[in-house]
Coordinates of C-alpha atoms and ligand atoms in Angstrom, one line a residue:
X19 CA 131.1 100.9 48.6
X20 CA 133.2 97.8 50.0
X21 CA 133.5 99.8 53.0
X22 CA 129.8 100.0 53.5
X23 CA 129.5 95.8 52.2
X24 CA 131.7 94.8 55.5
X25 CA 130.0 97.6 57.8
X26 CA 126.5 96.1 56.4
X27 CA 127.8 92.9 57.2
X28 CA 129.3 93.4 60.8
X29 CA 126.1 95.2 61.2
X30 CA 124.5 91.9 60.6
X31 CA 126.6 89.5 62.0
X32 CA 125.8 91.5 65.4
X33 CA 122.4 91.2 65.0
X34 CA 122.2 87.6 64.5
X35 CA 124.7 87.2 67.9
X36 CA 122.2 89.5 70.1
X37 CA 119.2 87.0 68.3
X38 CA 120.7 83.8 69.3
X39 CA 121.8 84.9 73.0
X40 CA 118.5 86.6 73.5
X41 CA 119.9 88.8 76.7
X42 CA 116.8 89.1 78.3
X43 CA 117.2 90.7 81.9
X44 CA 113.7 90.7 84.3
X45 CA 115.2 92.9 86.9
X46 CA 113.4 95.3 88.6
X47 CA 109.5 95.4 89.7
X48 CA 106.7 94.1 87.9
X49 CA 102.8 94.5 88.3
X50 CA 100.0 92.6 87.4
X51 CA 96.4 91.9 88.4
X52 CA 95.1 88.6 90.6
X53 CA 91.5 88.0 90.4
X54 CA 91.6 92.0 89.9
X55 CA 93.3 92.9 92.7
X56 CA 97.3 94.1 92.3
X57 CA 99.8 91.8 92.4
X58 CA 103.6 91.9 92.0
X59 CA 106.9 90.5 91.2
X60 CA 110.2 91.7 91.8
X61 CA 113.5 90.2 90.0
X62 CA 116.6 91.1 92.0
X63 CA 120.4 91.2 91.1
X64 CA 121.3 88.1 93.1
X65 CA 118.5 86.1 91.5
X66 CA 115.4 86.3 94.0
X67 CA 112.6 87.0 92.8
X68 CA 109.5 87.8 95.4
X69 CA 105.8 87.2 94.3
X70 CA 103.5 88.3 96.3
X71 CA 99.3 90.0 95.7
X72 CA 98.1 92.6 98.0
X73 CA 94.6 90.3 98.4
X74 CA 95.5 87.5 98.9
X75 CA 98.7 86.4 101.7
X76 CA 99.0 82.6 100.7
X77 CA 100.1 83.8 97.3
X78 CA 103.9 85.3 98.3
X79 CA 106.3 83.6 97.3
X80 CA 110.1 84.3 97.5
X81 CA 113.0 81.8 96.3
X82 CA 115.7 81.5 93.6
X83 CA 115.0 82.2 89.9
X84 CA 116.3 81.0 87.0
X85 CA 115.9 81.6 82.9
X86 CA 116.2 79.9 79.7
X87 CA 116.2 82.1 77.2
X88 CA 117.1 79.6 74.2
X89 CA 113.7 78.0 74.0
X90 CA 110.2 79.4 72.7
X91 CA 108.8 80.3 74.7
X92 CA 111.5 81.2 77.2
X93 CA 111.7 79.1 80.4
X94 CA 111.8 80.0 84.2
X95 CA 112.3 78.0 87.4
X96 CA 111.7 79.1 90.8
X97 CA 113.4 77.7 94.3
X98 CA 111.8 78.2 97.3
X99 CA 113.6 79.7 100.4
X100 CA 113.0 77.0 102.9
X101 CA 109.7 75.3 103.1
X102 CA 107.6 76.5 99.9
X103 CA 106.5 75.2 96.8
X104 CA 108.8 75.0 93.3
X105 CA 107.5 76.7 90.6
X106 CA 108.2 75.8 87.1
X107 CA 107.0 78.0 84.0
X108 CA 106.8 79.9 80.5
X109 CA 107.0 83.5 79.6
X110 CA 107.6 85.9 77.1
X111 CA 108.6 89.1 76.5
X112 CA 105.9 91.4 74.2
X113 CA 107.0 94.0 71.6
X114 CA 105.2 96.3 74.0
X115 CA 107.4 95.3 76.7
X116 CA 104.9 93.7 78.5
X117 CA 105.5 90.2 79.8
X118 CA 103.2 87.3 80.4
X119 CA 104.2 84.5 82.7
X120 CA 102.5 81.3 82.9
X121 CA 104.3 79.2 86.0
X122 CA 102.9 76.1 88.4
X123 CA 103.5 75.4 91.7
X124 CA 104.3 72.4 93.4
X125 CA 106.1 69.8 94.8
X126 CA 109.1 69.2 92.5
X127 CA 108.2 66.4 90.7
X128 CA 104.8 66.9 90.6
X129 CA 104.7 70.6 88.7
X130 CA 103.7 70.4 85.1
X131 CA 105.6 73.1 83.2
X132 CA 102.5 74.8 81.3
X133 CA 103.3 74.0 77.4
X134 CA 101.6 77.2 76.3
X135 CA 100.9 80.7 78.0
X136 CA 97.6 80.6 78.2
X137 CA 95.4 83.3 80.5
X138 CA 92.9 81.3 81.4
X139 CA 93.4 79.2 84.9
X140 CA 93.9 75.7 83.3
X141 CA 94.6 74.3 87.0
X142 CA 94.6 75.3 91.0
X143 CA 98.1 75.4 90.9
X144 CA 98.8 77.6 87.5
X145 CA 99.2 81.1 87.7
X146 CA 99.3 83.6 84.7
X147 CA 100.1 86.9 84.9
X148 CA 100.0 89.9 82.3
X149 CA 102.5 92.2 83.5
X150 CA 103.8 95.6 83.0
X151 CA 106.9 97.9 84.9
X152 CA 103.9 100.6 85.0
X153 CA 101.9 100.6 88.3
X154 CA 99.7 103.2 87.8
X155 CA 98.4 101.9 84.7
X156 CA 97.7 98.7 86.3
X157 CA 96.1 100.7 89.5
X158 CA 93.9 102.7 86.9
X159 CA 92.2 99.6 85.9
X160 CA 90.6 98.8 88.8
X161 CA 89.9 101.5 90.7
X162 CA 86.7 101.7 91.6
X163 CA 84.4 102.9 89.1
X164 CA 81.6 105.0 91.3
X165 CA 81.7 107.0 94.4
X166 CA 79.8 105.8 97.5
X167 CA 76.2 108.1 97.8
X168 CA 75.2 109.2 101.0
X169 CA 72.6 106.8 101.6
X170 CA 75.2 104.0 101.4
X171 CA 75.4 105.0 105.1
X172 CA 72.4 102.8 106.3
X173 CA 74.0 99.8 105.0
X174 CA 77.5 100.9 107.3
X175 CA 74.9 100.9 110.4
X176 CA 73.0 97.6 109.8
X177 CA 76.6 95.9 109.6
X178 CA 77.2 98.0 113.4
X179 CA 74.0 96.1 114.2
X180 CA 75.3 92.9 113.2
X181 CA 78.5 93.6 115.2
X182 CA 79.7 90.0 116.4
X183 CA 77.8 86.6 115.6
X184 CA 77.5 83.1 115.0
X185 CA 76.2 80.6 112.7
X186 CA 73.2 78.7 113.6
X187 CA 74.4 75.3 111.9
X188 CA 72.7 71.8 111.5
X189 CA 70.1 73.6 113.5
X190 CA 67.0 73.9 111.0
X191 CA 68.0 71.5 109.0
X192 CA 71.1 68.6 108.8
X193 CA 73.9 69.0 106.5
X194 CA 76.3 66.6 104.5
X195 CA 78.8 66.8 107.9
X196 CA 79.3 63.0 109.0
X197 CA 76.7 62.6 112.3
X198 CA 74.7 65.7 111.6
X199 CA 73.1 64.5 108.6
X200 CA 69.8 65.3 110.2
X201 CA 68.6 68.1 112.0
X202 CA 68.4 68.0 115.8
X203 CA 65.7 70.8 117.5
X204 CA 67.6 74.0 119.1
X205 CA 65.7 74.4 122.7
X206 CA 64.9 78.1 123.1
X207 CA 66.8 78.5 126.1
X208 CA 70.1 78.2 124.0
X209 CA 69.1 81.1 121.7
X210 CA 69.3 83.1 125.1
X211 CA 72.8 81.1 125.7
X212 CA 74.0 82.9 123.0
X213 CA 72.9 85.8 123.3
X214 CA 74.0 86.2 126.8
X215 CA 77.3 85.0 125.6
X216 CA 77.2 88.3 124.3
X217 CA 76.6 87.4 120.2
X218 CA 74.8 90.2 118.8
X219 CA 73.3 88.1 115.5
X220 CA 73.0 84.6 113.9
X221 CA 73.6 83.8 110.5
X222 CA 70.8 81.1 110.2
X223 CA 72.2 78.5 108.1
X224 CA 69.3 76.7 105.9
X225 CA 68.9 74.1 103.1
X226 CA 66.1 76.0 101.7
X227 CA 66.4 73.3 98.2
X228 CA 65.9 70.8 100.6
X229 CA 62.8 71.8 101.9
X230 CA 60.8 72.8 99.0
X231 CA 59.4 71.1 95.4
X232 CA 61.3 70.2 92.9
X233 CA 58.7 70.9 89.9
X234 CA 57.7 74.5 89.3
X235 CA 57.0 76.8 91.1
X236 CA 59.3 75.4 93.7
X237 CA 56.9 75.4 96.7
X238 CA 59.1 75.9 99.9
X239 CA 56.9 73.7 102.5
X240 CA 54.7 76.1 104.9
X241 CA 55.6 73.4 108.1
X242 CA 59.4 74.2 107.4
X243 CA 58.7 77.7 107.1
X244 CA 57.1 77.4 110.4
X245 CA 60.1 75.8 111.8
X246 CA 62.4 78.2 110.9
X247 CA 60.2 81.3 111.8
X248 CA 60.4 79.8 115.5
X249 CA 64.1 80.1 115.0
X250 CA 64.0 83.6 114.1
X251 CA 61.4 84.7 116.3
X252 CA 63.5 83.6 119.5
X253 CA 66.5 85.5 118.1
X254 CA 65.0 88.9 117.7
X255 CA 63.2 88.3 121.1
X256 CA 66.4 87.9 122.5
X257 CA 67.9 90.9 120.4
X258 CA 69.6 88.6 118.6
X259 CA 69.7 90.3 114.5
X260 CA 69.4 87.3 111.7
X261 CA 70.7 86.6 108.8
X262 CA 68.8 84.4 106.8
X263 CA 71.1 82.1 104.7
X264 CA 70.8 80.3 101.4
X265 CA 73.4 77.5 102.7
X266 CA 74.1 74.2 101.0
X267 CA 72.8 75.2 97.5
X268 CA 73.4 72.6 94.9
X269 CA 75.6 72.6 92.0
X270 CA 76.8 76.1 92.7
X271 CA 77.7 76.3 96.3
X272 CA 79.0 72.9 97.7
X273 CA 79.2 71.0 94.3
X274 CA 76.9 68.7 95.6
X275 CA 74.3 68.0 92.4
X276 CA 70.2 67.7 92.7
X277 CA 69.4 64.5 90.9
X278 CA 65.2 66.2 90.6
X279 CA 66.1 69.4 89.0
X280 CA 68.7 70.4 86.7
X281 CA 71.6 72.8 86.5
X282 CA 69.6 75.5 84.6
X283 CA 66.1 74.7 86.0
X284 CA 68.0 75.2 90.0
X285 CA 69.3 79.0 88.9
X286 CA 65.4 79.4 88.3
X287 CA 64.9 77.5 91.8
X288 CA 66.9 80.2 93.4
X289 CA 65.1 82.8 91.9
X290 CA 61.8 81.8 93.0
X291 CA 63.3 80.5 96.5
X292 CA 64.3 84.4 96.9
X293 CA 60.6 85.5 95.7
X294 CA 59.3 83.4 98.2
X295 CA 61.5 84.0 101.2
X296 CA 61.0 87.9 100.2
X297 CA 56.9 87.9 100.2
X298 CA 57.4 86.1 103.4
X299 CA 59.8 88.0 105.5
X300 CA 58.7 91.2 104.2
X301 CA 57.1 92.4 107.2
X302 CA 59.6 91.5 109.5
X303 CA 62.3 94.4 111.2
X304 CA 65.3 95.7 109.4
X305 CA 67.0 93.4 112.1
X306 CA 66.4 90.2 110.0
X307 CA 68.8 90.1 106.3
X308 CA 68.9 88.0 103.8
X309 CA 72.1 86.6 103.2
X310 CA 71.5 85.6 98.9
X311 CA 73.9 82.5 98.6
X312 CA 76.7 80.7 100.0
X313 CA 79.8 80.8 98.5
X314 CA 79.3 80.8 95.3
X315 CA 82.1 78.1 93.5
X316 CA 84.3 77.7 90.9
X317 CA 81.8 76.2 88.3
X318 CA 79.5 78.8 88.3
X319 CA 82.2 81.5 88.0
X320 CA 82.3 85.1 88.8
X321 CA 80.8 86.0 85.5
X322 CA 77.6 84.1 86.5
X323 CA 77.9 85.1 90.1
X324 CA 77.5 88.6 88.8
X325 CA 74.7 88.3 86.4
X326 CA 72.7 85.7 89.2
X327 CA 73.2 88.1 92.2
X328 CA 72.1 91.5 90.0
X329 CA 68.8 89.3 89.2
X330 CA 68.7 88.1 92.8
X331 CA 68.8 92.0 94.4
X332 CA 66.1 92.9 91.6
X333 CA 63.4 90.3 92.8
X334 CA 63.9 90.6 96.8
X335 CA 63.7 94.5 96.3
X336 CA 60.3 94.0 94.4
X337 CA 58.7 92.7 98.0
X338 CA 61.7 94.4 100.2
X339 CA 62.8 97.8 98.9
X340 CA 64.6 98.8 102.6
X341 CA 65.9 95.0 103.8
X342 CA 69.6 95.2 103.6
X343 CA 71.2 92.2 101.5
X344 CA 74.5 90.1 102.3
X345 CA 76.6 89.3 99.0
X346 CA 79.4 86.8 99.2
X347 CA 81.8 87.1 96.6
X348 CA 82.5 84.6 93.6
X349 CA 84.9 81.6 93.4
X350 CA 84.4 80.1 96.8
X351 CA 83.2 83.5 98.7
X352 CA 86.6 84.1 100.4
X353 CA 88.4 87.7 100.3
X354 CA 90.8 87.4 97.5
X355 CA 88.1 88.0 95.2
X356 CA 86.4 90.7 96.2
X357 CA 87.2 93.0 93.3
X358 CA 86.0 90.0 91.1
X359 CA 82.4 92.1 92.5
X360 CA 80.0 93.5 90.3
X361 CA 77.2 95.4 92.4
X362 CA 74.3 97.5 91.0
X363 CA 75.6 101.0 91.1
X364 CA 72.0 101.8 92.1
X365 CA 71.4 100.0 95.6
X366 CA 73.7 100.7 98.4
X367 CA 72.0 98.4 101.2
X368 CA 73.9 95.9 100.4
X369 CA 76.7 94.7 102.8
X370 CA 79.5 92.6 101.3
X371 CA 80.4 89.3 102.5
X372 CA 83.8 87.0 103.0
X373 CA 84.6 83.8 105.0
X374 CA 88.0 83.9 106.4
X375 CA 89.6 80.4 106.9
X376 CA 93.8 81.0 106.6
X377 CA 95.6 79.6 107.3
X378 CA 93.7 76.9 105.7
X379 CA 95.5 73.9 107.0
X380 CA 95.3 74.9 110.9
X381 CA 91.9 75.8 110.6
X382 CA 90.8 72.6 108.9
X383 CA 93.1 70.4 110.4
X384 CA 92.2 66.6 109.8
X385 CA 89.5 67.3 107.3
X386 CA 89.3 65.3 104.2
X387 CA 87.2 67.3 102.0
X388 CA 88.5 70.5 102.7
X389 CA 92.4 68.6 101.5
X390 CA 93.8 68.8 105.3
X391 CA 93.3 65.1 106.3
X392 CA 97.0 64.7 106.6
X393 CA 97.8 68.3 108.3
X394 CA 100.5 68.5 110.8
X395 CA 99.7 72.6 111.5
X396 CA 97.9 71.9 114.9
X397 CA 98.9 75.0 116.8
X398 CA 99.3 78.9 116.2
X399 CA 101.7 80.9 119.0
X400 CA 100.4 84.1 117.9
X401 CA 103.9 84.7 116.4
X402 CA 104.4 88.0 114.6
X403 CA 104.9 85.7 111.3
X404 CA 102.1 84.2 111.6
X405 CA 100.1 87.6 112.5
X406 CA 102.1 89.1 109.2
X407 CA 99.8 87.5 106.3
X408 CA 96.4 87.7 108.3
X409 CA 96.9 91.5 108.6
X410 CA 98.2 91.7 105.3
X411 CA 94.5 90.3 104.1
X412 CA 92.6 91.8 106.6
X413 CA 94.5 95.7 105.4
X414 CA 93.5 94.5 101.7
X415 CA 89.6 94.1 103.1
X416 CA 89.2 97.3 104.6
X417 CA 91.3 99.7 101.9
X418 CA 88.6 97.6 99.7
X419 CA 85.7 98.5 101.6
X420 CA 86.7 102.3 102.2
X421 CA 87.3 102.4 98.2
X422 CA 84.2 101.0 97.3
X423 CA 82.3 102.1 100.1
X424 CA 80.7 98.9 100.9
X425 CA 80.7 98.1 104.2
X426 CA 81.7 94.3 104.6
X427 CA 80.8 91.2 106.9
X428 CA 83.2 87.8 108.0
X429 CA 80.6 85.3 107.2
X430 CA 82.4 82.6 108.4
X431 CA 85.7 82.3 110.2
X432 CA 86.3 79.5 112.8
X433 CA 88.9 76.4 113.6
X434 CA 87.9 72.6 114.2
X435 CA 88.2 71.9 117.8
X436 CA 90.5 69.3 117.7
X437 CA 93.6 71.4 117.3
X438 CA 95.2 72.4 120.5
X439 CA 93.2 74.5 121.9
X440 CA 94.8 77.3 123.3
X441 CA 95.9 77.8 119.8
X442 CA 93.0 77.7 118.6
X443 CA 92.0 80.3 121.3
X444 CA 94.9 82.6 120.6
X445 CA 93.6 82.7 116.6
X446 CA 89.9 83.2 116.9
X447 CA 90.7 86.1 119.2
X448 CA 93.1 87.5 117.0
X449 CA 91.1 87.0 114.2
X450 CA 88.1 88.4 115.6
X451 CA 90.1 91.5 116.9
X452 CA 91.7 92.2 113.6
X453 CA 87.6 92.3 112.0
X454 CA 86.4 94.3 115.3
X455 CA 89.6 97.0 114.8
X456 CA 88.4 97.6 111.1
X457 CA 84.4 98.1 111.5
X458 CA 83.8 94.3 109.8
X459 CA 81.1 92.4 111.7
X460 CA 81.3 88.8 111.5
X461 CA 80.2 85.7 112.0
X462 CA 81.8 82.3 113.7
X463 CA 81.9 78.9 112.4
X464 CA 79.5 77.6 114.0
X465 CA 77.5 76.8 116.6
X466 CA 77.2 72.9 116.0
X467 CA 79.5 70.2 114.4
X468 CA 83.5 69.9 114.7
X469 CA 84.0 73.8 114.2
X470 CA 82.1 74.9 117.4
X471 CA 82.7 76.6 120.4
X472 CA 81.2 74.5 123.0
X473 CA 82.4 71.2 125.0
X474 CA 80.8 68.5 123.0
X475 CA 79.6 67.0 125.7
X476 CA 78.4 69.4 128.8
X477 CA 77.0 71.7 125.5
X478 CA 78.9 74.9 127.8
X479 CA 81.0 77.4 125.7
X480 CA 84.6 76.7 126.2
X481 CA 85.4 79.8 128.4
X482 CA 89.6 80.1 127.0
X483 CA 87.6 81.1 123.7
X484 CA 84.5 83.3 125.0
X485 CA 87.4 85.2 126.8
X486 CA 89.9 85.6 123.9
X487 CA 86.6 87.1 121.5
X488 CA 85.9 89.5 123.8
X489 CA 82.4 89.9 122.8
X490 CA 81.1 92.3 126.0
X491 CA 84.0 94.1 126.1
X492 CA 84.1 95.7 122.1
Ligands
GLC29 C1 81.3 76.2 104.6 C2 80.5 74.9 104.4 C3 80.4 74.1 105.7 C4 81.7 73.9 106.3 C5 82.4 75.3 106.5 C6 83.8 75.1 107.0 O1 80.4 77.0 105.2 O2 79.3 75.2 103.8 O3 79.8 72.9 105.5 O4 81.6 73.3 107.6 O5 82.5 76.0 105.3 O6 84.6 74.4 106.1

């Protein structure tokens, strides 16, 4: 009996030494999900630790790692290898041996460790992440849940016939760009411009809210119709396929508010816009799409996204059951959320649709409301680092595409012209390459304003850049 009193005790006393020191070891590989896609973290033996998501590049991370095990929850720091940010964050350790990590990134100084791990995003710069040491469990979540029919094949030639085009911007209408707040008229003979250029399509960029009632039923004024009908008619004539976009929607694309109509009443603005725009287009070729909404933002979600856009396909197909439908993706309509997606399993003429802007501070170099007023990244060599994340993105998009069997479109992709401009040269052509190589058509940013491919001032296409796309030679 007193021998089983001290073993019960030593027993005990052991226990209480493992509690307090709490020998927690992360090593090995971890994986998670990013906006649904797969990411991963790896904990090595000399302290690294390597973060990375296979959708979206900007997100790797590598650096030094360190834990505190004594608090509740337990505590870890990341140092970046050279230029990066810090992170500081929570996590703990589940009695299923799962572990969620909460963690911000920053400039030291400026993180806020999170105070609780919570799986919502509370901020741009928090990240959470459920994560297991079981890939294929993670994998089986999110693998796509139908199989492509036959017919989905239309859809994978009217994206051929898209091929490579541009965005007809501040052309039917102005825009909230400083000095093209109103609309200047396109003479016809630049339609041809482009299309000798060798563009095979426009994306035709239109305000439609600002162009149409405000009180039911949302009237979209028969002159502006007109107006943009010209536009299109001098595209097809020119063999030019167009997209029709719903650009510079309020509250849910640019942020920008509609002081006549309100947030609710606009969703049912864009449904009758689409009603409209649908009886009247509905004799037109397969050559002219509809492209639903401009990327969709961060208040109205990807929950909302999904349930607008399902309503959206339902009312075009009532006056269009064969026009084939561009679909940007939620949160911001960039790539990294493609798998946030929820299509009707029943219509497969629909062509999915991402802008491509990384890296974000070269291409928006010097612009204040896209956060790059005070960016230094004014060139790109073309270096195999720099290649290194865009193919990692654009290798995400097509295993995406081939899995869900949607074929997919580069909205928008493009540089302001006032970075150096062979740089600038060297990336669209790369970029464009990369999209051509994988069967994604796409669409440059833009044809007007301080994106475009022109000289300003003669209104001639800057030939470095005509060259490096490679438009009559794909
Ligand atoms: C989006 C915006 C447009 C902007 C472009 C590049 O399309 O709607 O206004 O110029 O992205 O940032």
């Amino acid at each position: 009996m007193k021998r089983f009193i001290s073993f019960a005790w030593v027993a005990a006393l052991m226990l209480l030494a493992t509690a307090c020191s709490k020998k927690v070891s992360l090593e090995g590989t971890w994986y998670g999900l990013y906006n649904k896609s797969l990411a991963t973290i790896t904990f090595s033996a000399d302290s690294t630790m390597d973060l990375s998501s296979e959708a979206f590049s900007t997100l790797s991370k590598q650096g030094k790692y360190s834990i505190n095990t004594q608090t509740t929850p337990m505590q870890i720091d990341m140092e970046p290898e050279g230029l990066g940010m810090s992170g500081e964050g929570i996590f703990r350790i589940n009695p299923d041996q799962t572990m969620e990590i909460c963690i911000d990134f920053g400039v030291p100084g400026q993180i806020k460790r999170p105070t609780e791990i919570n799986s919502k995003q509370t901020s741009m710069t928090t990240l959470y992440f459920m994560l297991t040491r079981d890939k294929e469990s993670v994998l089986a979540e999110i693998a796509p849940k139908v199989k492509a029919p036959a017919e989905a094949r239309l859809a994978f030639e009217r994206n051929k016939r898209l091929g490579s085009g541009i965005n007809l911007n501040a052309v039917v209408d102005g825009n909230l760009h400083p000095g093209y707040e109103r609309d200047a008229p396109l003479p016809d003979s630049e339609i041809k411009s482009i299309a000798n250029a060798g563009f095979q399509s426009i994306r035709l960029n239109v305000c439609w809210a600002k162009h149409a009632a405000t009180e039911k039923p949302y009237t979209i004024a028969p002159a502006f119709f007109k107006k943009v009908d010209h536009i299109v008619d001098e595209c097809l004539k020119n063999g030019l396929a167009v997209s029709i976009d719903q650009h510079y929607y309020p509250y849910i694309n640019m942020d920008q508010p509609d002081e006549n109509v309100s947030y609710e009443d606009n969703y049912e603005r864009l449904y009758s816009f689409w009603e409209q725009l649908g009886e009247h287009y509905k004799n037109y070729p397969p050559e002219v799409y509809f492209d639903l909404l401009n990327e969709p933002n961060l208040r109205m979600g990807a929950d909302k996204w999904n349930e607008v856009l399902n309503k959206l396909i339902k009312i075009v197909r009532k006056s269009n059951p064969d026009r084939t439908l561009l679909i940007a993706t939620p949160n911001l309509g960039q790539h990294w959320t493609l798998n946030l997606l929820e299509l009707p399993e029943d219509d497969w003429n629909l062509i999915v649709e991402f802008h491509y802007y990384l890296p974000h501070l070269f291409t928006h170099n010097g612009l204040a409301y896209a956060q790059a007023e005070n960016s230094q990244q004014a060139v790109w060599m073309g270096t195999d680092e720099e290649k290194a994340p865009i193919l990692q993105d654009f290798d995400f998009i097509q295993r995406w595409s081939e899995a869900h069997g949607r074929p997919v479109n580069m909205g928008e992709y493009g540089t302001v012209n006032t970075v150096n401009e062979a740089s600038r040269a060297r990336y669209l052509g790369f970029v464009h390459g990369e999209a051509v190589k994988r069967g994604i058509s796409s669409h440059l940013w833009g044809y007007r304003e301080v994106f475009q491919i022109r000289d300003e001032k003669t209104g001639e296409w800057v030939p470095e850049i005509l060259n490096a796309l490679n438009l009559k030679d794909k």
